[in-house]
């Protein structure tokens, strides 16, 4: 996908921590000629290990190096920065939360860093996930971006929270704002970047993702590697000459995080995203079910969990946000009613991630026509061609027992446009002398930044 598509577009980047701007969108920002309409929002204060003011300064300097992002385009939502192994987390806490630092509400480490909630409402927000979701929703509506870029289900709890709450916030907007349909691009900050392969000195150092035999990502099975959007970025983002590399210059601004030690993992020859289609016709329809939690079927959230912790040690169980019909329900039905007749090209059914006991047999009736029976493939997502003008769609599950269900249903009026621009591989050659110089520079900076952190950075 050509970088030109993003030029002059209003883009909002939503991320958890101050340094994730490099991981998730550094190449994109640094490749754009016009960055006046780039906005960046950090959902946490980044204060788990270091003072929030330290993290904020580093982020502002990093964004300036990447693309001269204006200070007024940078927002700090300032919810707690939390670790993998905490005993609890704001996302799974009922009611208000108190952070490890003793804070119970958003705060500004100095007057020049007003929180987003304070800017809007002249007061701070209590720490709870409902307020964070509300702030994300308010931010999107304030900016009305054409493109939203957000991290997906990285294994850090703050990343999982940011991903899911952004989808929840956008889902509510898509239901209330019928004429607003931004493009949402999701990707990962750890797998291909911070903890990615150490391949900077290899000839081919594209972003890489772990997949199963079907090409579905291990990090999020709803995404297939074949559906990825590879953005062709500017050479100044991946040049082996570190003195002129824009990503490296941004990396150096995050002294508190020792990012320089991850340089050879973080610099890649492309930026990769997956698009969440926001044109689902179900956002403006009435849905009824014979049992189960019908609200999950069109909330725009693909999955949810009741435990976001310890993802660095064990896989997160995504066991929530699924419509599962009751086993004693004789109907096991979903009824979709449009306000007017709508042309439906196809339906996408998303199985839940709770287990692999997917629904096998369904029946679909369009208006008052005869129902058609479908045997679903053992895939995480099944697409069914409709190609008809309809006012009502009835979906009936024929399985006797349901141990899983649908996490989302999408109904579209036109086929998805598949990009054909993803085949180009950039050959990023290096020579022995450049390699030796770069390694020496990185080693020296790792040492000097370690000393700097001990002497000058406040915890």
Short mmCIF file of C-alpha atoms in Angstrom, two decimals:
data_model
loop_
_atom_site.label_atom_id
_atom_site.label_comp_id
_atom_site.label_asym_id
_atom_site.label_seq_id
_atom_site.Cartn_x
_atom_site.Cartn_y
_atom_site.Cartn_z
CA UNK A 1 0.00 0.00 0.00
CA UNK A 2 1.44 3.34 -1.02
CA UNK A 3 2.30 5.93 1.61
CA UNK A 4 0.62 8.55 -0.60
CA UNK A 5 -2.78 7.27 0.55
CA UNK A 6 -2.10 8.69 4.02
CA UNK A 7 -0.86 12.11 2.90
CA UNK A 8 -2.95 15.04 4.21
CA UNK A 9 -5.38 12.65 5.93
CA UNK A 10 -6.47 13.40 9.49
CA UNK A 11 -4.98 10.50 11.48
CA UNK A 12 -5.41 9.67 15.18
CA UNK A 13 -2.93 7.23 16.74
CA UNK A 14 -4.12 5.67 20.03
CA UNK A 15 -1.47 3.84 22.07
CA UNK A 16 -0.81 2.89 25.70
CA UNK A 17 2.75 4.00 26.45
CA UNK A 18 5.25 6.71 25.60
CA UNK A 19 7.46 4.89 23.05
CA UNK A 20 4.66 2.93 21.36
CA UNK A 21 4.42 5.72 18.79
CA UNK A 22 7.61 4.30 17.26
CA UNK A 23 6.49 0.67 17.42
CA UNK A 24 3.04 1.22 15.95
CA UNK A 25 3.39 4.14 13.56
CA UNK A 26 6.94 5.46 13.57
CA UNK A 27 7.63 4.45 9.99
CA UNK A 28 4.33 5.91 8.82
CA UNK A 29 4.81 9.26 10.57
CA UNK A 30 8.42 9.59 9.42
CA UNK A 31 7.50 8.79 5.80
CA UNK A 32 4.77 11.43 5.47
CA UNK A 33 5.53 14.80 3.92
CA UNK A 34 2.60 16.54 5.65
CA UNK A 35 2.12 15.69 9.34
CA UNK A 36 0.01 18.70 10.36
CA UNK A 37 -3.06 16.49 10.82
CA UNK A 38 -1.39 13.71 12.80
CA UNK A 39 -2.72 13.33 16.36
CA UNK A 40 -1.30 11.01 19.02
CA UNK A 41 -3.01 9.93 22.27
CA UNK A 42 -1.42 7.95 25.10
CA UNK A 43 -3.92 6.12 27.29
CA UNK A 44 -1.55 5.70 30.28
CA UNK A 45 0.79 8.06 32.12
CA UNK A 46 3.76 5.71 31.67
CA UNK A 47 4.63 6.22 35.33
CA UNK A 48 5.15 2.62 36.44
CA UNK A 49 8.96 2.85 36.59
CA UNK A 50 9.66 6.53 35.93
CA UNK A 51 8.05 9.88 36.65
CA UNK A 52 5.28 10.70 34.17
CA UNK A 53 6.92 14.01 33.24
CA UNK A 54 10.01 12.09 32.08
CA UNK A 55 7.92 9.88 29.82
CA UNK A 56 5.91 12.81 28.45
CA UNK A 57 9.04 14.80 27.56
CA UNK A 58 10.53 11.78 25.80
CA UNK A 59 7.35 11.16 23.80
CA UNK A 60 7.10 14.79 22.70
CA UNK A 61 10.75 14.82 21.59
CA UNK A 62 10.37 11.47 19.81
CA UNK A 63 7.31 12.64 17.86
CA UNK A 64 9.15 15.80 16.85
CA UNK A 65 12.04 13.74 15.49
CA UNK A 66 9.66 11.42 13.64
CA UNK A 67 7.53 14.07 11.96
CA UNK A 68 7.56 17.40 13.80
CA UNK A 69 4.23 16.60 15.45
CA UNK A 70 2.83 19.73 17.10
CA UNK A 71 2.54 19.74 20.89
CA UNK A 72 -1.17 20.60 20.70
CA UNK A 73 -1.73 17.41 18.69
CA UNK A 74 -0.43 15.19 21.52
CA UNK A 75 -2.87 14.05 24.23
CA UNK A 76 -2.22 12.37 27.57
CA UNK A 77 -5.24 10.49 28.90
CA UNK A 78 -3.11 9.62 31.96
CA UNK A 79 -4.62 6.39 33.26
CA UNK A 80 -2.34 4.10 35.32
CA UNK A 81 0.66 2.38 33.76
CA UNK A 82 0.66 -1.18 35.09
CA UNK A 83 2.88 -4.25 35.03
CA UNK A 84 2.32 -7.77 33.76
CA UNK A 85 2.39 -9.34 37.21
CA UNK A 86 0.24 -6.97 39.27
CA UNK A 87 -2.41 -8.60 41.46
CA UNK A 88 -5.16 -6.57 39.77
CA UNK A 89 -5.68 -4.19 36.87
CA UNK A 90 -7.91 -1.23 36.17
CA UNK A 91 -9.52 -3.08 33.24
CA UNK A 92 -10.83 -5.95 35.37
CA UNK A 93 -11.53 -3.93 38.54
CA UNK A 94 -15.17 -3.16 39.31
CA UNK A 95 -15.52 0.45 40.36
CA UNK A 96 -12.64 2.84 40.92
CA UNK A 97 -8.99 1.82 41.01
CA UNK A 98 -5.94 2.94 42.98
CA UNK A 99 -2.60 2.62 41.17
CA UNK A 100 0.65 1.24 42.54
CA UNK A 101 1.80 4.87 42.83
CA UNK A 102 -1.20 5.66 45.06
CA UNK A 103 -3.13 7.71 42.49
CA UNK A 104 -6.91 7.33 42.23
CA UNK A 105 -7.54 9.68 39.32
CA UNK A 106 -5.82 11.10 36.26
CA UNK A 107 -3.20 13.70 37.08
CA UNK A 108 -0.80 16.15 35.44
CA UNK A 109 2.84 15.87 36.57
CA UNK A 110 3.16 19.60 35.83
CA UNK A 111 0.81 22.39 34.62
CA UNK A 112 2.12 22.10 31.05
CA UNK A 113 0.87 18.50 30.78
CA UNK A 114 -2.88 18.87 31.33
CA UNK A 115 -4.74 15.58 31.00
CA UNK A 116 -7.31 15.17 28.25
CA UNK A 117 -10.19 14.90 30.74
CA UNK A 118 -9.06 18.12 32.45
CA UNK A 119 -8.86 19.92 29.11
CA UNK A 120 -12.45 18.91 28.34
CA UNK A 121 -14.15 19.06 31.73
CA UNK A 122 -11.84 21.17 33.94
CA UNK A 123 -11.47 18.27 36.38
CA UNK A 124 -9.63 14.96 36.62
CA UNK A 125 -11.27 11.58 35.98
CA UNK A 126 -11.47 8.77 38.51
CA UNK A 127 -9.47 5.70 37.58
CA UNK A 128 -11.89 3.21 36.05
CA UNK A 129 -12.20 1.62 32.64
CA UNK A 130 -15.54 3.32 31.96
CA UNK A 131 -13.89 6.75 32.17
CA UNK A 132 -11.05 5.66 29.91
CA UNK A 133 -13.51 4.35 27.32
CA UNK A 134 -15.47 7.61 27.61
CA UNK A 135 -12.29 9.66 27.09
CA UNK A 136 -11.36 7.64 23.99
CA UNK A 137 -14.86 8.16 22.62
CA UNK A 138 -14.68 11.91 23.36
CA UNK A 139 -11.26 12.16 21.74
CA UNK A 140 -12.41 10.48 18.53
CA UNK A 141 -15.47 12.73 18.32
CA UNK A 142 -13.37 15.84 19.04
CA UNK A 143 -10.89 15.11 16.25
CA UNK A 144 -13.13 13.14 13.84
CA UNK A 145 -10.11 11.47 12.19
CA UNK A 146 -10.38 9.85 8.79
CA UNK A 147 -7.99 7.11 9.95
CA UNK A 148 -7.56 5.67 13.45
CA UNK A 149 -4.46 3.61 14.19
CA UNK A 150 -4.44 1.55 17.38
CA UNK A 151 -2.42 -1.31 18.80
CA UNK A 152 -4.06 -4.73 18.91
CA UNK A 153 -3.80 -7.59 21.43
CA UNK A 154 -0.16 -7.39 22.47
CA UNK A 155 0.39 -9.44 25.62
CA UNK A 156 0.89 -6.41 27.90
CA UNK A 157 -2.25 -5.71 30.02
CA UNK A 158 -2.29 -1.99 29.18
CA UNK A 159 -2.10 -2.83 25.47
CA UNK A 160 -4.99 -5.30 25.70
CA UNK A 161 -7.06 -2.71 27.57
CA UNK A 162 -6.30 0.02 25.02
CA UNK A 163 -7.17 -2.24 22.09
CA UNK A 164 -10.50 -3.45 23.48
CA UNK A 165 -11.66 -0.10 24.88
CA UNK A 166 -10.86 1.65 21.59
CA UNK A 167 -13.05 -0.88 19.78
CA UNK A 168 -15.82 -0.43 22.37
CA UNK A 169 -15.65 3.35 22.11
CA UNK A 170 -15.64 3.30 18.31
CA UNK A 171 -18.50 0.78 18.27
CA UNK A 172 -20.70 3.21 20.18
CA UNK A 173 -19.73 6.04 17.85
CA UNK A 174 -20.54 3.97 14.76
CA UNK A 175 -24.04 3.40 16.14
CA UNK A 176 -24.69 7.03 17.05
CA UNK A 177 -22.92 8.77 14.13
CA UNK A 178 -24.44 7.22 11.01
CA UNK A 179 -22.48 9.40 8.60
CA UNK A 180 -19.07 8.89 10.22
CA UNK A 181 -17.13 5.83 9.12
CA UNK A 182 -13.38 6.20 9.80
CA UNK A 183 -10.87 3.59 8.70
CA UNK A 184 -9.49 1.64 11.69
CA UNK A 185 -6.04 0.08 11.31
CA UNK A 186 -4.74 -2.31 14.00
CA UNK A 187 -1.29 -3.81 14.52
CA UNK A 188 1.14 -5.03 17.16
CA UNK A 189 3.93 -3.23 19.00
CA UNK A 190 5.85 -6.17 20.46
CA UNK A 191 5.88 -9.07 18.03
CA UNK A 192 7.44 -7.33 15.03
CA UNK A 193 9.19 -4.45 16.74
CA UNK A 194 10.22 -4.23 20.40
CA UNK A 195 10.48 -8.02 20.78
CA UNK A 196 10.75 -8.69 17.05
CA UNK A 197 13.48 -10.64 15.26
CA UNK A 198 16.99 -9.21 15.48
CA UNK A 199 17.25 -8.79 11.70
CA UNK A 200 18.39 -5.22 11.05
CA UNK A 201 21.59 -6.40 9.35
CA UNK A 202 19.83 -8.97 7.19
CA UNK A 203 19.04 -8.21 3.57
CA UNK A 204 15.30 -8.74 4.11
CA UNK A 205 14.11 -7.27 7.40
CA UNK A 206 10.37 -6.80 6.95
CA UNK A 207 7.98 -6.96 9.88
CA UNK A 208 7.33 -10.61 10.74
CA UNK A 209 4.41 -12.28 12.52
CA UNK A 210 3.85 -15.73 13.97
CA UNK A 211 1.00 -17.62 12.29
CA UNK A 212 -0.71 -20.99 12.44
CA UNK A 213 -0.91 -23.36 9.47
CA UNK A 214 -3.86 -21.39 8.06
CA UNK A 215 -1.99 -18.10 8.15
CA UNK A 216 -3.95 -16.76 11.13
CA UNK A 217 -1.89 -14.72 13.57
CA UNK A 218 -1.06 -16.32 16.90
CA UNK A 219 -1.57 -12.94 18.60
CA UNK A 220 -5.07 -12.52 17.16
CA UNK A 221 -6.58 -15.38 15.15
CA UNK A 222 -9.10 -13.07 13.51
CA UNK A 223 -6.27 -11.60 11.42
CA UNK A 224 -4.75 -13.54 8.55
CA UNK A 225 -1.33 -12.72 7.19
CA UNK A 226 -2.78 -12.61 3.66
CA UNK A 227 -5.05 -9.72 4.67
CA UNK A 228 -2.25 -7.52 5.98
CA UNK A 229 -1.64 -4.06 4.56
CA UNK A 230 2.06 -3.46 4.03
CA UNK A 231 2.88 0.22 3.82
CA UNK A 232 5.84 1.13 1.63
CA UNK A 233 7.87 3.50 3.78
CA UNK A 234 10.63 6.02 3.08
CA UNK A 235 14.28 4.81 2.94
CA UNK A 236 15.18 7.27 5.72
CA UNK A 237 13.28 4.94 8.09
CA UNK A 238 15.36 1.83 7.39
CA UNK A 239 18.71 3.11 6.14
CA UNK A 240 21.68 1.31 7.66
CA UNK A 241 23.32 4.70 8.22
CA UNK A 242 22.13 5.29 11.78
CA UNK A 243 23.23 8.94 11.71
CA UNK A 244 20.47 9.68 9.16
CA UNK A 245 17.88 7.07 10.25
CA UNK A 246 14.72 8.84 11.52
CA UNK A 247 13.56 5.86 13.58
CA UNK A 248 16.92 5.68 15.32
CA UNK A 249 16.78 9.41 16.10
CA UNK A 250 13.37 8.90 17.75
CA UNK A 251 14.63 5.82 19.62
CA UNK A 252 17.40 7.92 21.19
CA UNK A 253 14.84 10.24 22.78
CA UNK A 254 13.48 7.46 25.01
CA UNK A 255 16.45 7.27 27.37
CA UNK A 256 14.39 5.95 30.30
CA UNK A 257 13.30 2.89 28.33
CA UNK A 258 16.70 1.82 27.01
CA UNK A 259 15.14 1.54 23.56
CA UNK A 260 18.54 1.78 21.94
CA UNK A 261 19.21 -1.84 22.97
CA UNK A 262 16.24 -2.86 20.78
CA UNK A 263 17.38 -0.86 17.73
CA UNK A 264 18.17 -3.86 15.53
CA UNK A 265 14.68 -5.26 16.20
CA UNK A 266 12.73 -2.03 15.86
CA UNK A 267 13.98 -0.80 12.48
CA UNK A 268 12.08 -2.51 9.64
CA UNK A 269 11.55 -1.92 5.94
CA UNK A 270 7.76 -1.63 6.11
CA UNK A 271 4.80 -0.89 8.40
CA UNK A 272 2.04 -3.50 8.61
CA UNK A 273 -1.62 -3.13 9.62
CA UNK A 274 -4.92 -4.98 9.51
CA UNK A 275 -8.08 -3.04 8.69
CA UNK A 276 -11.29 -3.33 10.70
CA UNK A 277 -14.11 -2.54 8.28
CA UNK A 278 -16.48 0.05 9.79
CA UNK A 279 -19.19 -0.23 7.10
CA UNK A 280 -21.13 -2.97 8.91
CA UNK A 281 -24.86 -2.49 8.20
CA UNK A 282 -25.71 -3.92 11.62
CA UNK A 283 -24.72 -0.73 13.43
CA UNK A 284 -28.06 0.76 12.40
CA UNK A 285 -30.36 -2.24 12.79
CA UNK A 286 -32.46 -4.01 15.36
CA UNK A 287 -31.14 -7.38 16.52
CA UNK A 288 -33.16 -9.90 18.53
CA UNK A 289 -32.01 -13.27 19.84
CA UNK A 290 -33.93 -16.14 21.39
CA UNK A 291 -31.31 -16.35 24.18
CA UNK A 292 -27.75 -15.26 24.95
CA UNK A 293 -26.23 -11.77 25.09
CA UNK A 294 -27.29 -10.16 21.82
CA UNK A 295 -25.36 -6.93 22.47
CA UNK A 296 -22.09 -8.68 21.62
CA UNK A 297 -23.14 -9.35 18.02
CA UNK A 298 -22.72 -5.78 16.74
CA UNK A 299 -20.60 -3.95 19.33
CA UNK A 300 -17.51 -3.85 17.04
CA UNK A 301 -15.48 -5.72 19.69
CA UNK A 302 -14.11 -8.99 18.35
CA UNK A 303 -13.10 -10.43 21.72
CA UNK A 304 -12.80 -9.68 25.43
CA UNK A 305 -11.31 -11.19 28.57
CA UNK A 306 -11.71 -11.22 32.35
CA UNK A 307 -7.94 -11.41 32.98
CA UNK A 308 -5.36 -9.24 31.21
CA UNK A 309 -2.42 -10.10 33.49
CA UNK A 310 0.65 -12.35 33.05
CA UNK A 311 0.42 -12.41 29.26
CA UNK A 312 4.21 -12.48 29.11
CA UNK A 313 4.16 -15.93 30.73
CA UNK A 314 0.89 -17.62 29.71
CA UNK A 315 -1.50 -16.99 26.80
CA UNK A 316 -4.39 -14.67 27.63
CA UNK A 317 -7.78 -16.43 27.62
CA UNK A 318 -10.26 -14.45 25.55
CA UNK A 319 -13.40 -15.83 27.13
CA UNK A 320 -15.83 -12.89 27.05
CA UNK A 321 -17.85 -10.90 24.54
CA UNK A 322 -19.45 -13.94 22.85
CA UNK A 323 -23.10 -14.58 22.02
CA UNK A 324 -23.71 -18.19 23.07
CA UNK A 325 -27.30 -19.47 22.89
CA UNK A 326 -28.67 -21.45 25.82
CA UNK A 327 -28.58 -25.19 25.23
CA UNK A 328 -32.23 -25.53 26.29
CA UNK A 329 -33.18 -22.88 23.73
CA UNK A 330 -35.08 -24.70 20.99
CA UNK A 331 -34.77 -21.81 18.55
CA UNK A 332 -31.15 -20.64 18.98
CA UNK A 333 -31.98 -17.80 16.63
CA UNK A 334 -30.73 -14.34 15.65
CA UNK A 335 -33.14 -11.97 13.90
CA UNK A 336 -31.82 -8.90 12.08
CA UNK A 337 -34.37 -6.27 11.05
CA UNK A 338 -33.40 -3.33 8.82
CA UNK A 339 -35.35 -0.05 8.76
CA UNK A 340 -35.60 -0.35 4.98
CA UNK A 341 -34.62 -2.91 2.38
CA UNK A 342 -30.85 -3.17 2.13
CA UNK A 343 -28.67 -4.80 -0.48
CA UNK A 344 -26.54 -7.42 1.29
CA UNK A 345 -23.50 -8.76 -0.52
CA UNK A 346 -22.29 -11.11 2.22
CA UNK A 347 -22.33 -11.92 5.94
CA UNK A 348 -19.28 -12.58 8.14
CA UNK A 349 -19.67 -14.75 11.24
CA UNK A 350 -16.90 -14.54 13.85
CA UNK A 351 -16.55 -17.55 16.14
CA UNK A 352 -15.51 -16.89 19.73
CA UNK A 353 -11.92 -17.47 20.86
CA UNK A 354 -13.00 -19.27 24.04
CA UNK A 355 -12.41 -22.69 22.45
CA UNK A 356 -12.41 -24.42 19.05
CA UNK A 357 -15.89 -25.93 19.41
CA UNK A 358 -17.26 -23.73 16.66
CA UNK A 359 -20.87 -23.69 15.52
CA UNK A 360 -21.19 -26.20 12.68
CA UNK A 361 -24.68 -25.94 11.18
CA UNK A 362 -26.87 -22.89 10.62
CA UNK A 363 -29.95 -21.97 8.66
CA UNK A 364 -30.49 -18.55 7.05
CA UNK A 365 -33.87 -17.17 6.00
CA UNK A 366 -34.10 -13.95 3.98
CA UNK A 367 -37.44 -12.16 4.51
CA UNK A 368 -40.14 -14.76 3.96
CA UNK A 369 -38.19 -16.92 1.55
CA UNK A 370 -37.39 -20.54 2.22
CA UNK A 371 -34.53 -21.04 4.66
CA UNK A 372 -31.21 -22.34 3.35
CA UNK A 373 -28.97 -24.64 5.36
CA UNK A 374 -25.21 -24.02 5.63
CA UNK A 375 -22.47 -26.26 6.96
CA UNK A 376 -19.82 -23.93 8.31
CA UNK A 377 -16.16 -24.64 7.76
CA UNK A 378 -13.97 -25.11 10.82
CA UNK A 379 -12.63 -21.56 10.49
CA UNK A 380 -12.49 -18.74 13.01
CA UNK A 381 -14.40 -16.59 10.47
CA UNK A 382 -16.99 -17.77 7.94
CA UNK A 383 -18.26 -15.63 5.07
CA UNK A 384 -21.61 -16.38 3.43
CA UNK A 385 -22.61 -14.86 0.10
CA UNK A 386 -26.11 -13.33 0.06
CA UNK A 387 -26.33 -10.95 -2.95
CA UNK A 388 -29.92 -9.94 -2.31
CA UNK A 389 -32.10 -7.02 -1.23
CA UNK A 390 -33.52 -7.89 2.17
CA UNK A 391 -35.45 -6.36 5.04
CA UNK A 392 -35.02 -9.20 7.52
CA UNK A 393 -32.38 -11.88 8.07
CA UNK A 394 -33.00 -14.82 10.38
CA UNK A 395 -30.05 -16.99 11.42
CA UNK A 396 -30.83 -20.21 13.27
CA UNK A 397 -28.16 -22.40 14.90
CA UNK A 398 -28.91 -26.08 14.29
CA UNK A 399 -26.27 -27.57 16.63
CA UNK A 400 -27.87 -29.38 19.57
CA UNK A 401 -25.21 -28.18 22.01
CA UNK A 402 -23.28 -24.90 21.85
CA UNK A 403 -20.00 -24.58 23.75
CA UNK A 404 -19.06 -21.52 21.73
CA UNK A 405 -20.89 -18.92 19.69
CA UNK A 406 -20.44 -15.76 17.63
CA UNK A 407 -18.42 -12.82 18.94
CA UNK A 408 -19.48 -10.56 16.08
CA UNK A 409 -21.62 -10.57 12.95
CA UNK A 410 -20.86 -8.25 10.07
CA UNK A 411 -23.17 -7.56 7.13
CA UNK A 412 -21.77 -5.70 4.13
CA UNK A 413 -23.32 -4.22 1.01
CA UNK A 414 -20.19 -4.55 -1.12
CA UNK A 415 -17.19 -6.81 -1.47
CA UNK A 416 -14.00 -6.06 0.42
CA UNK A 417 -11.29 -4.44 -1.67
CA UNK A 418 -8.12 -6.51 -1.46
CA UNK A 419 -4.95 -4.56 -2.05
CA UNK A 420 -2.56 -5.91 -4.69
CA UNK A 421 0.36 -3.73 -3.61
CA UNK A 422 1.81 -6.00 -0.94
CA UNK A 423 4.20 -8.08 -3.02
CA UNK A 424 7.18 -5.75 -3.18
CA UNK A 425 10.10 -6.81 -1.00
CA UNK A 426 12.71 -4.18 -0.17
CA UNK A 427 16.28 -5.42 -0.32
CA UNK A 428 18.04 -3.57 2.47
CA UNK A 429 21.68 -4.35 1.82
CA UNK A 430 24.53 -3.62 4.19
CA UNK A 431 28.30 -3.91 4.15
CA UNK A 432 30.75 -5.13 6.76
CA UNK A 433 32.10 -1.66 7.59
CA UNK A 434 28.62 -0.16 8.11
CA UNK A 435 27.67 -3.13 10.27
CA UNK A 436 30.75 -2.70 12.47
CA UNK A 437 30.16 1.05 12.82
CA UNK A 438 26.46 0.61 13.67
CA UNK A 439 27.15 -2.08 16.26
CA UNK A 440 29.80 0.09 17.89
CA UNK A 441 27.44 3.08 18.00
CA UNK A 442 24.65 1.01 19.55
CA UNK A 443 26.95 -0.56 22.16
CA UNK A 444 28.33 2.83 23.17
CA UNK A 445 24.86 4.37 23.46
CA UNK A 446 23.53 1.46 25.51
CA UNK A 447 26.30 2.10 28.04
CA UNK A 448 26.01 5.90 28.09
CA UNK A 449 22.21 5.83 28.41
CA UNK A 450 22.49 3.35 31.28
CA UNK A 451 24.75 5.79 33.12
CA UNK A 452 22.44 8.69 32.23
CA UNK A 453 19.39 6.90 33.66
CA UNK A 454 21.16 6.26 36.97
CA UNK A 455 22.42 9.82 37.35
CA UNK A 456 19.74 12.07 35.91
CA UNK A 457 16.34 10.44 35.43
CA UNK A 458 13.88 10.70 38.30
CA UNK A 459 11.93 7.61 39.28
#
